[in-house]
PDB file of C-alpha atoms in Angstrom:
ATOM      1  CA  MET A   1      -7.599 -25.707 -19.140  1.00 91.00           C
ATOM      2  CA  PHE A   2      -7.264 -22.242 -17.676  1.00 94.00           C
ATOM      3  CA  ALA A   3      -9.401 -19.047 -17.314  1.00 94.00           C
ATOM      4  CA  ARG A   4      -7.717 -16.310 -19.307  1.00 94.00           C
ATOM      5  CA  SER A   5      -9.156 -13.323 -17.419  1.00 94.00           C
ATOM      6  CA  ILE A   6      -6.307 -12.487 -15.036  1.00 93.00           C
ATOM      7  CA  GLU A   7      -6.388  -9.528 -12.620  1.00 90.00           C
ATOM      8  CA  GLY A   8      -9.364  -8.037 -14.498  1.00 91.00           C
ATOM      9  CA  GLN A   9      -7.765  -8.231 -17.839  1.00 93.00           C
ATOM     10  CA  GLU A  10      -8.638 -10.745 -20.654  1.00 96.00           C
ATOM     11  CA  LEU A  11      -5.535 -12.135 -22.061  1.00 96.00           C
ATOM     12  CA  THR A  12      -4.908 -13.926 -25.341  1.00 96.00           C
ATOM     13  CA  PHE A  13      -2.138 -16.572 -25.452  1.00 96.00           C
ATOM     14  CA  GLY A  14       0.306 -18.008 -27.931  1.00 96.00           C
ATOM     15  CA  VAL A  15       3.068 -20.677 -27.835  1.00 96.00           C
ATOM     16  CA  SER A  16       6.586 -19.141 -27.095  1.00 96.00           C
ATOM     17  CA  GLY A  17       8.584 -22.036 -28.503  1.00 94.00           C
ATOM     18  CA  LYS A  18      10.296 -22.442 -25.165  1.00 95.00           C
ATOM     19  CA  LEU A  19      10.225 -25.290 -22.701  1.00 93.00           C
ATOM     20  CA  ILE A  20      10.621 -25.710 -18.996  1.00 93.00           C
ATOM     21  CA  MET A  21      11.429 -29.249 -17.952  1.00 93.00           C
ATOM     22  CA  ASN A  22       9.798 -30.508 -21.217  1.00 92.00           C
ATOM     23  CA  ALA A  23       6.621 -28.543 -20.646  1.00 93.00           C
ATOM     24  CA  VAL A  24       5.238 -25.856 -22.942  1.00 94.00           C
ATOM     25  CA  VAL A  25       5.732 -22.190 -22.100  1.00 96.00           C
ATOM     26  CA  LEU A  26       3.029 -19.799 -23.257  1.00 97.00           C
ATOM     27  CA  TYR A  27       3.069 -16.085 -23.665  1.00 97.00           C
ATOM     28  CA  ASP A  28       0.265 -13.432 -23.524  1.00 97.00           C
ATOM     29  CA  HIS A  29      -0.060 -10.835 -26.314  1.00 97.00           C
ATOM     30  CA  GLN A  30      -1.081  -8.106 -23.949  1.00 97.00           C
ATOM     31  CA  THR A  31       1.906  -8.082 -21.465  1.00 96.00           C
ATOM     32  CA  GLU A  32       4.303 -10.486 -23.139  1.00 97.00           C
ATOM     33  CA  THR A  33       4.618 -12.392 -19.910  1.00 97.00           C
ATOM     34  CA  LEU A  34       5.851 -15.996 -20.192  1.00 98.00           C
ATOM     35  CA  TRP A  35       3.642 -18.597 -18.593  1.00 97.00           C
ATOM     36  CA  SER A  36       4.506 -22.124 -17.497  1.00 96.00           C
ATOM     37  CA  GLN A  37       1.671 -24.289 -18.675  1.00 93.00           C
ATOM     38  CA  PHE A  38       2.482 -26.872 -15.969  1.00 92.00           C
ATOM     39  CA  LEU A  39       2.726 -24.453 -13.128  1.00 92.00           C
ATOM     40  CA  ALA A  40      -0.163 -22.285 -14.504  1.00 92.00           C
ATOM     41  CA  GLU A  41       1.994 -19.320 -13.373  1.00 95.00           C
ATOM     42  CA  GLY A  42       3.803 -16.348 -14.923  1.00 97.00           C
ATOM     43  CA  VAL A  43       7.562 -17.054 -14.947  1.00 97.00           C
ATOM     44  CA  GLN A  44       9.027 -13.975 -16.710  1.00 97.00           C
ATOM     45  CA  GLY A  45       7.583 -10.528 -17.334  1.00 97.00           C
ATOM     46  CA  PRO A  46       5.119  -8.076 -15.744  1.00 97.00           C
ATOM     47  CA  LEU A  47       2.924 -10.921 -14.454  1.00 97.00           C
ATOM     48  CA  THR A  48       5.683 -13.063 -12.961  1.00 98.00           C
ATOM     49  CA  GLY A  49       4.238 -15.088 -10.009  1.00 96.00           C
ATOM     50  CA  VAL A  50       0.646 -14.494 -10.931  1.00 96.00           C
ATOM     51  CA  ARG A  51      -1.415 -17.746 -11.166  1.00 94.00           C
ATOM     52  CA  MET A  52      -3.932 -18.596 -13.766  1.00 94.00           C
ATOM     53  CA  GLU A  53      -7.180 -20.236 -12.584  1.00 93.00           C
ATOM     54  CA  LEU A  54      -7.108 -23.920 -13.403  1.00 91.00           C
ATOM     55  CA  LEU A  55     -10.598 -25.075 -14.569  1.00 92.00           C
ATOM     56  CA  PRO A  56     -12.023 -28.545 -14.322  1.00 91.00           C
ATOM     57  CA  SER A  57     -11.614 -30.584 -17.438  1.00 90.00           C
ATOM     58  CA  GLN A  58     -11.298 -34.201 -18.642  1.00 88.00           C
ATOM     59  CA  LEU A  59      -9.111 -36.106 -20.995  1.00 89.00           C
ATOM     60  CA  THR A  60     -11.369 -38.698 -22.743  1.00 89.00           C
ATOM     61  CA  THR A  61     -12.154 -40.273 -26.087  1.00 88.00           C
ATOM     62  CA  TRP A  62     -14.325 -38.613 -28.733  1.00 87.00           C
ATOM     63  CA  GLY A  63     -16.736 -41.545 -28.543  1.00 89.00           C
ATOM     64  CA  ALA A  64     -17.243 -41.307 -24.785  1.00 88.00           C
ATOM     65  CA  TRP A  65     -17.563 -37.539 -24.991  1.00 88.00           C
ATOM     66  CA  THR A  66     -20.175 -37.487 -27.665  1.00 90.00           C
ATOM     67  CA  ALA A  67     -22.105 -40.269 -25.908  1.00 88.00           C
ATOM     68  CA  GLN A  68     -22.521 -37.981 -22.927  1.00 85.00           C
ATOM     69  CA  HIS A  69     -22.740 -34.697 -24.958  1.00 88.00           C
ATOM     70  CA  PRO A  70     -24.348 -35.478 -28.350  1.00 92.00           C
ATOM     71  CA  ASP A  71     -24.847 -31.807 -29.229  1.00 93.00           C
ATOM     72  CA  THR A  72     -21.231 -30.835 -28.735  1.00 92.00           C
ATOM     73  CA  LEU A  73     -19.830 -27.938 -30.726  1.00 90.00           C
ATOM     74  CA  LEU A  74     -16.505 -29.031 -32.312  1.00 85.00           C
ATOM     75  CA  LEU A  75     -13.654 -26.685 -33.165  1.00 80.00           C
ATOM     76  CA  ASP A  76     -12.514 -27.666 -36.702  1.00 76.00           C
ATOM     77  CA  ARG A  77      -9.495 -25.821 -38.076  1.00 72.00           C
ATOM     78  CA  GLY A  78      -9.686 -27.643 -41.344  1.00 71.00           C
ATOM     79  CA  PHE A  79      -7.226 -30.456 -40.607  1.00 65.00           C
ATOM     80  CA  GLY A  80      -9.817 -33.177 -40.450  1.00 61.00           C
ATOM     81  CA  LEU A  81     -11.408 -34.841 -37.530  1.00 58.00           C
ATOM     82  CA  PHE A  82      -9.328 -37.959 -37.468  1.00 59.00           C
ATOM     83  CA  ARG A  83      -5.845 -36.731 -38.398  1.00 64.00           C
ATOM     84  CA  SER A  84      -3.109 -39.089 -37.245  1.00 69.00           C
ATOM     85  CA  ASP A  85      -1.317 -38.221 -33.960  1.00 73.00           C
ATOM     86  CA  ARG A  86       2.267 -37.081 -34.567  1.00 75.00           C
ATOM     87  CA  TYR A  87       3.146 -37.976 -30.995  1.00 76.00           C
ATOM     88  CA  GLU A  88       1.754 -41.568 -31.087  1.00 78.00           C
ATOM     89  CA  GLY A  89       5.296 -42.966 -31.376  1.00 81.00           C
ATOM     90  CA  TYR A  90       6.533 -40.932 -28.403  1.00 81.00           C
ATOM     91  CA  TYR A  91       3.588 -42.136 -26.236  1.00 78.00           C
ATOM     92  CA  ALA A  92       4.646 -45.675 -26.788  1.00 80.00           C
ATOM     93  CA  SER A  93       8.331 -45.070 -26.277  1.00 83.00           C
ATOM     94  CA  SER A  94      10.331 -44.941 -23.038  1.00 82.00           C
ATOM     95  CA  ARG A  95      11.644 -41.403 -23.796  1.00 85.00           C
ATOM     96  CA  ALA A  96      11.086 -38.762 -21.090  1.00 85.00           C
ATOM     97  CA  GLY A  97      10.304 -35.708 -23.219  1.00 83.00           C
ATOM     98  CA  ILE A  98      12.946 -33.782 -25.226  1.00 82.00           C
ATOM     99  CA  LEU A  99      15.252 -32.976 -22.258  1.00 80.00           C
ATOM    100  CA  GLY A 100      14.921 -36.071 -20.179  1.00 79.00           C
ATOM    101  CA  GLU A 101      14.056 -36.366 -16.499  1.00 84.00           C
ATOM    102  CA  ARG A 102      15.434 -33.794 -14.120  1.00 84.00           C
ATOM    103  CA  ASN A 103      14.674 -35.596 -10.896  1.00 85.00           C
ATOM    104  CA  ARG A 104      14.303 -39.313 -11.432  1.00 90.00           C
ATOM    105  CA  ASP A 105      11.732 -40.669  -9.104  1.00 91.00           C
ATOM    106  CA  ASP A 106      11.346 -44.494  -9.165  1.00 93.00           C
ATOM    107  CA  ARG A 107       8.088 -44.622  -7.156  1.00 96.00           C
ATOM    108  CA  LEU A 108       6.249 -45.053 -10.447  1.00 96.00           C
ATOM    109  CA  PRO A 109       7.289 -45.891 -13.987  1.00 94.00           C
ATOM    110  CA  THR A 110       8.606 -42.880 -16.028  1.00 94.00           C
ATOM    111  CA  LYS A 111       5.741 -42.804 -18.516  1.00 93.00           C
ATOM    112  CA  GLU A 112       2.933 -43.905 -16.135  1.00 95.00           C
ATOM    113  CA  LEU A 113      -0.033 -41.531 -16.518  1.00 96.00           C
ATOM    114  CA  VAL A 114      -1.128 -39.925 -13.304  1.00 97.00           C
ATOM    115  CA  VAL A 115      -3.899 -37.655 -12.171  1.00 97.00           C
ATOM    116  CA  GLY A 116      -2.371 -34.883 -10.121  1.00 96.00           C
ATOM    117  CA  LEU A 117      -3.924 -32.501  -7.528  1.00 95.00           C
ATOM    118  CA  ARG A 118      -2.306 -29.457  -6.248  1.00 91.00           C
ATOM    119  CA  HIS A 119      -3.405 -27.017  -3.570  1.00 80.00           C
ATOM    120  CA  GLY A 120      -0.513 -24.905  -2.079  1.00 70.00           C
ATOM    121  CA  SER A 121       1.970 -27.399  -0.775  1.00 74.00           C
ATOM    122  CA  ASP A 122      -0.490 -30.294  -0.710  1.00 88.00           C
ATOM    123  CA  VAL A 123       0.345 -32.246  -3.823  1.00 94.00           C
ATOM    124  CA  ILE A 124      -0.675 -35.909  -4.702  1.00 96.00           C
ATOM    125  CA  ALA A 125      -0.636 -38.165  -7.763  1.00 97.00           C
ATOM    126  CA  TYR A 126      -2.941 -41.090  -8.594  1.00 97.00           C
ATOM    127  CA  ALA A 127      -1.432 -43.566 -11.006  1.00 97.00           C
ATOM    128  CA  TYR A 128      -3.782 -44.699 -13.832  1.00 96.00           C
ATOM    129  CA  ARG A 129      -2.865 -48.321 -13.142  1.00 96.00           C
ATOM    130  CA  ASP A 130      -4.235 -47.966  -9.549  1.00 96.00           C
ATOM    131  CA  LEU A 131      -7.366 -46.156 -10.710  1.00 96.00           C
ATOM    132  CA  ALA A 132      -7.982 -48.829 -13.401  1.00 94.00           C
ATOM    133  CA  GLU A 133      -7.989 -51.449 -10.605  1.00 94.00           C
ATOM    134  CA  ALA A 134     -10.164 -49.564  -8.156  1.00 94.00           C
ATOM    135  CA  LEU A 135     -12.417 -47.543 -10.549  1.00 94.00           C
ATOM    136  CA  VAL A 136     -13.606 -45.435  -7.683  1.00 96.00           C
ATOM    137  CA  LEU A 137     -11.421 -44.111  -4.779  1.00 97.00           C
ATOM    138  CA  ASN A 138     -12.896 -42.322  -1.770  1.00 97.00           C
ATOM    139  CA  GLU A 139     -10.139 -39.937  -0.471  1.00 95.00           C
ATOM    140  CA  ALA A 140      -9.556 -36.795   1.525  1.00 92.00           C
ATOM    141  CA  TYR A 141      -7.617 -33.892   0.013  1.00 90.00           C
ATOM    142  CA  ASP A 142      -6.841 -30.579   1.610  1.00 86.00           C
ATOM    143  CA  GLY A 143      -9.215 -31.668   4.446  1.00 87.00           C
ATOM    144  CA  GLU A 144     -12.185 -32.238   2.129  1.00 92.00           C
ATOM    145  CA  PRO A 145     -13.808 -35.589   1.116  1.00 96.00           C
ATOM    146  CA  ILE A 146     -13.202 -36.297  -2.517  1.00 96.00           C
ATOM    147  CA  VAL A 147     -13.842 -39.205  -4.906  1.00 97.00           C
ATOM    148  CA  VAL A 148     -11.539 -40.066  -7.796  1.00 97.00           C
ATOM    149  CA  THR A 149     -13.191 -41.937 -10.718  1.00 96.00           C
ATOM    150  CA  PHE A 150     -11.864 -43.803 -13.667  1.00 94.00           C
ATOM    151  CA  ASP A 151     -13.293 -45.442 -16.826  1.00 91.00           C
ATOM    152  CA  PRO A 152     -10.956 -47.964 -18.337  1.00 88.00           C
ATOM    153  CA  ASP A 153     -12.621 -47.895 -21.782  1.00 88.00           C
ATOM    154  CA  SER A 154     -12.155 -44.144 -22.319  1.00 90.00           C
ATOM    155  CA  ARG A 155      -9.240 -43.824 -19.832  1.00 91.00           C
ATOM    156  CA  ALA A 156     -11.008 -40.841 -18.455  1.00 93.00           C
ATOM    157  CA  ALA A 157     -10.330 -39.844 -14.814  1.00 95.00           C
ATOM    158  CA  ALA A 158     -12.174 -37.173 -12.835  1.00 95.00           C
ATOM    159  CA  VAL A 159     -12.071 -35.750  -9.297  1.00 96.00           C
ATOM    160  CA  PHE A 160     -15.114 -34.629  -7.358  1.00 97.00           C
ATOM    161  CA  GLU A 161     -15.937 -33.335  -4.017  1.00 96.00           C
ATOM    162  CA  ARG A 162     -18.223 -35.962  -2.431  1.00 97.00           C
ATOM    163  CA  THR A 163     -20.145 -33.901   0.025  1.00 97.00           C
ATOM    164  CA  VAL A 164     -23.792 -33.294  -0.755  1.00 96.00           C
ATOM    165  CA  ASP A 165     -26.095 -31.113   1.529  1.00 94.00           C
ATOM    166  CA  GLY A 166     -23.443 -31.345   4.242  1.00 94.00           C
ATOM    167  CA  GLN A 167     -23.181 -35.111   4.089  1.00 95.00           C
ATOM    168  CA  ALA A 168     -20.043 -36.876   3.007  1.00 97.00           C
ATOM    169  CA  LEU A 169     -20.946 -39.717   0.614  1.00 98.00           C
ATOM    170  CA  THR A 170     -18.981 -42.993   0.166  1.00 98.00           C
ATOM    171  CA  PHE A 171     -18.926 -44.436  -3.345  1.00 97.00           C
ATOM    172  CA  GLU A 172     -18.450 -47.745  -4.845  1.00 95.00           C
ATOM    173  CA  PRO A 173     -18.447 -48.887  -8.516  1.00 93.00           C
ATOM    174  CA  GLY A 174     -22.028 -49.042  -9.862  1.00 87.00           C
ATOM    175  CA  GLU A 175     -23.522 -51.835 -12.015  1.00 78.00           C
ATOM    176  CA  ARG A 176     -21.332 -54.844 -12.556  1.00 70.00           C
ATOM    177  CA  GLY A 177     -19.087 -54.394 -15.588  1.00 67.00           C
ATOM    178  CA  ASP A 178     -20.129 -50.732 -15.988  1.00 80.00           C
ATOM    179  CA  ALA A 179     -17.326 -48.282 -15.103  1.00 82.00           C
ATOM    180  CA  THR A 180     -19.379 -45.313 -16.094  1.00 89.00           C
ATOM    181  CA  THR A 181     -21.480 -45.321 -12.937  1.00 94.00           C
ATOM    182  CA  MET A 182     -21.002 -45.440  -9.147  1.00 96.00           C
ATOM    183  CA  ARG A 183     -23.400 -45.867  -6.281  1.00 96.00           C
ATOM    184  CA  ASP A 184     -23.254 -44.063  -2.945  1.00 97.00           C
ATOM    185  CA  ALA A 185     -23.577 -46.262   0.277  1.00 97.00           C
ATOM    186  CA  GLN A 186     -25.643 -43.646   2.119  1.00 97.00           C
ATOM    187  CA  THR A 187     -28.733 -43.412  -0.161  1.00 97.00           C
ATOM    188  CA  GLY A 188     -28.132 -46.025  -2.876  1.00 96.00           C
ATOM    189  CA  SER A 189     -28.284 -43.361  -5.619  1.00 97.00           C
ATOM    190  CA  LEU A 190     -26.616 -44.179  -8.887  1.00 96.00           C
ATOM    191  CA  TRP A 191     -24.163 -41.561 -10.254  1.00 96.00           C
ATOM    192  CA  SER A 192     -22.233 -40.829 -13.502  1.00 94.00           C
ATOM    193  CA  THR A 193     -18.518 -41.278 -12.881  1.00 94.00           C
ATOM    194  CA  ALA A 194     -17.681 -38.854 -15.737  1.00 92.00           C
ATOM    195  CA  GLN A 195     -20.174 -36.050 -14.951  1.00 93.00           C
ATOM    196  CA  GLY A 196     -20.635 -36.470 -11.188  1.00 95.00           C
ATOM    197  CA  VAL A 197     -24.466 -36.248 -11.489  1.00 96.00           C
ATOM    198  CA  ALA A 198     -27.004 -38.463  -9.762  1.00 97.00           C
ATOM    199  CA  LEU A 199     -28.818 -40.520 -12.471  1.00 95.00           C
ATOM    200  CA  ASP A 200     -31.303 -42.412 -10.259  1.00 95.00           C
ATOM    201  CA  GLY A 201     -32.357 -42.802  -6.599  1.00 96.00           C
ATOM    202  CA  PRO A 202     -33.162 -40.304  -3.752  1.00 97.00           C
ATOM    203  CA  LEU A 203     -30.450 -37.825  -4.913  1.00 98.00           C
ATOM    204  CA  GLU A 204     -31.419 -37.929  -8.547  1.00 97.00           C
ATOM    205  CA  GLY A 205     -30.337 -34.622 -10.245  1.00 97.00           C
ATOM    206  CA  ALA A 206     -27.777 -33.765  -7.523  1.00 97.00           C
ATOM    207  CA  GLN A 207     -24.383 -32.611  -8.876  1.00 97.00           C
ATOM    208  CA  LEU A 208     -21.001 -33.143  -7.391  1.00 98.00           C
ATOM    209  CA  ALA A 209     -18.509 -30.302  -7.725  1.00 96.00           C
ATOM    210  CA  GLN A 210     -15.615 -31.291 -10.002  1.00 96.00           C
ATOM    211  CA  LEU A 211     -12.143 -30.243  -8.893  1.00 95.00           C
ATOM    212  CA  PRO A 212      -9.420 -29.047 -11.267  1.00 94.00           C
ATOM    213  CA  SER A 213      -6.756 -31.834 -11.839  1.00 95.00           C
ATOM    214  CA  PHE A 214      -3.890 -32.504 -14.104  1.00 94.00           C
ATOM    215  CA  VAL A 215      -3.245 -35.438 -16.321  1.00 95.00           C
ATOM    216  CA  SER A 216       0.445 -35.995 -16.822  1.00 95.00           C
ATOM    217  CA  PHE A 217       3.260 -38.469 -17.289  1.00 95.00           C
ATOM    218  CA  TRP A 218       4.799 -39.317 -14.013  1.00 96.00           C
ATOM    219  CA  PHE A 219       8.291 -38.007 -14.864  1.00 95.00           C
ATOM    220  CA  SER A 220       6.893 -34.615 -15.624  1.00 95.00           C
ATOM    221  CA  TRP A 221       4.679 -34.446 -12.509  1.00 96.00           C
ATOM    222  CA  SER A 222       7.567 -35.471 -10.293  1.00 95.00           C
ATOM    223  CA  ASP A 223       9.947 -33.073 -12.003  1.00 95.00           C
ATOM    224  CA  PHE A 224       7.758 -30.066 -11.191  1.00 95.00           C
ATOM    225  CA  TYR A 225       6.554 -31.386  -7.866  1.00 94.00           C
ATOM    226  CA  PRO A 226       9.373 -33.541  -6.371  1.00 94.00           C
ATOM    227  CA  GLN A 227       7.573 -33.355  -2.918  1.00 93.00           C
ATOM    228  CA  THR A 228       4.363 -35.021  -4.349  1.00 95.00           C
ATOM    229  CA  ALA A 229       2.697 -37.815  -2.436  1.00 96.00           C
ATOM    230  CA  VAL A 230       1.702 -40.901  -4.407  1.00 97.00           C
ATOM    231  CA  TYR A 231      -1.546 -42.824  -3.728  1.00 95.00           C
ATOM    232  CA  GLN A 232      -0.888 -46.427  -2.529  1.00 87.00           C
TER     233      GLN A 232
END
């Protein structure tokens, strides 16, 4: 998800029909610049080299989302809420997009889902299989303490800064069998893994800042960022 106000101008976007290494290329109606969805950057036209601001977002299930946000406003374009997914067969297959892999990287399986972080040349990927095992990972990224969370039921991952009022918190999974919560070791406060808000304890009501991240197949992430580190 991106902010579409760029260099003081509000842009509207469409799909160009082009691909760069299997990833969608957008265009804006105002300048007709082509934009790489994956790089969040203009690649051809007047705004070439300009970056779009990546906004924090989350890939989750409808059930998990409405449980957290029961008053959600839903965009319905008249296709029906539970239309079948035309890409379901592709997700289950071993095919790497339409064009195949450009830079085969065997550190992870081709279609492994990863959460990717990018800041300048600092790039790292966290495999879903590792997140599903740990549920909560205390990490440092770009010199800042972060926590990466995962809920196996909704397969939702999120990345937050883990510093509150100048104190770096260390998290562990919350109540036994409940991947939707985590607890910090410093105050014992209970937190939501999806929203990064303290639900109970001395820090009740405190909010962790969510960081922008990508959810991607490994082959695509490693094609665009061959220099990426991988969490181990």
